Each structure stands twice: as structure tokens, then as C-alpha cells.
Amino acid sequence: MSSSEKRTRRKFTPEFKGQAVKRVLSGHAVAAVARELGIGESLLHNRVTRHRLTDAAGEVQAEQAAEIARLKRALAQKEEEAAILKKAMAYFARESR
């Protein structure tokens, strides 16, 4: 390729990328899938790695969201209990006078 020729960058659809990653995750070799699709092995390997990382992060985020929701419910219950005890203290303080 001469210096005057520009190489155009190929753009792949999200569906194409997803299908390529799914094929690798289902057990096909990265090299074979890359060769069949006409893309570089390193490109496909990077996409698979990125997919695995985002999936792991997604699982962690879902677990954290569930834990946050549980803690918020527990906090609301404790705040309600504290408010009831505060009212009871005020009531009994008036009674003892």
C-alpha cells in the first residue's frame, strides 16, 4: 500500500460484534472465528475479554444493588422504630410529671 492510499476503517454493527463474541464463548476458537469473519484475532480477543469484564461487573453491580435495597429497607425499619421509641419517651415523660 503506498503512502498516498488511505486505508478505510471498517465499522462493525453491534449485532456482528455480539455474534462473534457469542461464537467464541460457545467454545469456538478465537483464531477460527476471526478467520471466518475476516477480522483480526487480537480484535476479537479484546472484544471477548471486554465482554467478560463487563459481564462480571454487571453481576457485581446487581449484587450491590440488591444489598443496597436490603440495607435501605433495614434503615427505614430502624428509623421507624426510633421514631416510635421517641414518641413513647415523650409520652412517659409527661405521665411521670
Short mmCIF file of C-alpha atoms in Angstrom, two decimals:
data_model
loop_
_atom_site.label_atom_id
_atom_site.label_comp_id
_atom_site.label_asym_id
_atom_site.label_seq_id
_atom_site.Cartn_x
_atom_site.Cartn_y
_atom_site.Cartn_z
CA MET A 1 0.00 0.00 0.00
CA SER A 2 1.51 3.32 -1.00
CA SER A 3 1.56 6.33 1.29
CA SER A 4 -0.96 8.15 -0.91
CA GLU A 5 -3.60 5.43 -0.46
CA LYS A 6 -5.68 5.75 2.65
CA ARG A 7 -6.90 2.65 4.34
CA THR A 8 -10.53 2.94 5.36
CA ARG A 9 -11.51 1.80 8.79
CA ARG A 10 -14.17 -0.88 8.82
CA LYS A 11 -17.15 -0.42 11.09
CA PHE A 12 -18.98 -3.38 12.52
CA THR A 13 -22.53 -3.41 13.81
CA PRO A 14 -23.19 -4.25 17.45
CA GLU A 15 -25.02 -7.39 16.26
CA PHE A 16 -21.97 -8.55 14.30
CA LYS A 17 -19.72 -7.95 17.30
CA GLY A 18 -22.12 -9.74 19.63
CA GLN A 19 -22.43 -12.76 17.36
CA ALA A 20 -18.66 -13.04 17.06
CA VAL A 21 -18.24 -12.92 20.84
CA LYS A 22 -21.04 -15.47 21.36
CA ARG A 23 -19.36 -17.90 18.96
CA VAL A 24 -16.11 -17.69 20.92
CA LEU A 25 -17.91 -18.03 24.26
CA SER A 26 -19.76 -21.09 22.96
CA GLY A 27 -16.46 -22.90 22.50
CA HIS A 28 -15.15 -21.98 19.05
CA ALA A 29 -11.51 -20.96 18.78
CA VAL A 30 -10.79 -17.24 18.52
CA ALA A 31 -8.49 -17.83 15.55
CA ALA A 32 -11.11 -19.84 13.64
CA VAL A 33 -13.91 -17.35 14.25
CA ALA A 34 -11.68 -14.40 13.35
CA ARG A 35 -10.58 -16.10 10.14
CA GLU A 36 -14.18 -16.94 9.15
CA LEU A 37 -15.36 -13.39 9.79
CA GLY A 38 -12.33 -11.72 8.24
CA ILE A 39 -11.29 -9.81 11.35
CA GLY A 40 -8.10 -9.78 13.38
CA GLU A 41 -7.60 -12.28 16.17
CA SER A 42 -6.46 -9.60 18.59
CA LEU A 43 -9.57 -7.52 17.86
CA LEU A 44 -11.84 -10.46 18.58
CA HIS A 45 -9.85 -11.48 21.66
CA ASN A 46 -10.12 -7.92 23.03
CA ARG A 47 -13.88 -7.90 22.47
CA VAL A 48 -14.30 -11.24 24.24
CA THR A 49 -12.19 -10.02 27.17
CA ARG A 50 -14.16 -6.76 27.37
CA HIS A 51 -17.42 -8.73 27.29
CA ARG A 52 -16.28 -10.98 30.13
CA LEU A 53 -15.22 -7.98 32.23
CA THR A 54 -18.48 -6.11 31.70
CA ASP A 55 -20.50 -9.24 32.49
CA ALA A 56 -18.59 -9.73 35.73
CA ALA A 57 -19.05 -6.06 36.59
CA GLY A 58 -22.74 -6.32 35.79
CA GLU A 59 -23.13 -9.25 38.19
CA VAL A 60 -21.29 -7.35 40.90
CA GLN A 61 -23.45 -4.28 40.33
CA ALA A 62 -26.63 -6.34 40.54
CA GLU A 63 -25.46 -7.90 43.80
CA GLN A 64 -24.56 -4.48 45.16
CA ALA A 65 -27.92 -3.04 44.12
CA ALA A 66 -29.72 -5.86 45.93
CA GLU A 67 -27.60 -5.29 49.03
CA ILE A 68 -28.27 -1.53 48.90
CA ALA A 69 -32.02 -2.15 48.64
CA ARG A 70 -31.88 -4.54 51.62
CA LEU A 71 -29.91 -2.04 53.68
CA LYS A 72 -32.32 0.79 52.80
CA ARG A 73 -35.26 -1.34 53.98
CA ALA A 74 -33.44 -2.15 57.22
CA LEU A 75 -32.58 1.52 57.74
CA ALA A 76 -36.19 2.58 57.18
CA GLN A 77 -37.36 0.00 59.73
CA LYS A 78 -34.80 1.17 62.31
CA GLU A 79 -35.77 4.82 61.74
CA GLU A 80 -39.43 3.92 62.26
CA GLU A 81 -38.57 2.06 65.48
CA ALA A 82 -36.53 5.04 66.70
CA ALA A 83 -39.44 7.41 65.99
CA ILE A 84 -41.85 5.16 67.93
CA LEU A 85 -39.45 4.98 70.89
CA LYS A 86 -39.02 8.76 70.82
CA LYS A 87 -42.80 9.24 70.98
CA ALA A 88 -43.04 6.69 73.81
CA MET A 89 -40.33 8.51 75.76
CA ALA A 90 -42.17 11.80 75.36
CA TYR A 91 -45.45 10.18 76.45
CA PHE A 92 -43.97 8.56 79.56
CA ALA A 93 -42.04 11.73 80.44
CA ARG A 94 -45.37 13.64 80.51
CA GLU A 95 -47.01 10.87 82.56
CA SER A 96 -44.32 10.97 85.26
CA ARG A 97 -44.74 14.71 85.95
#
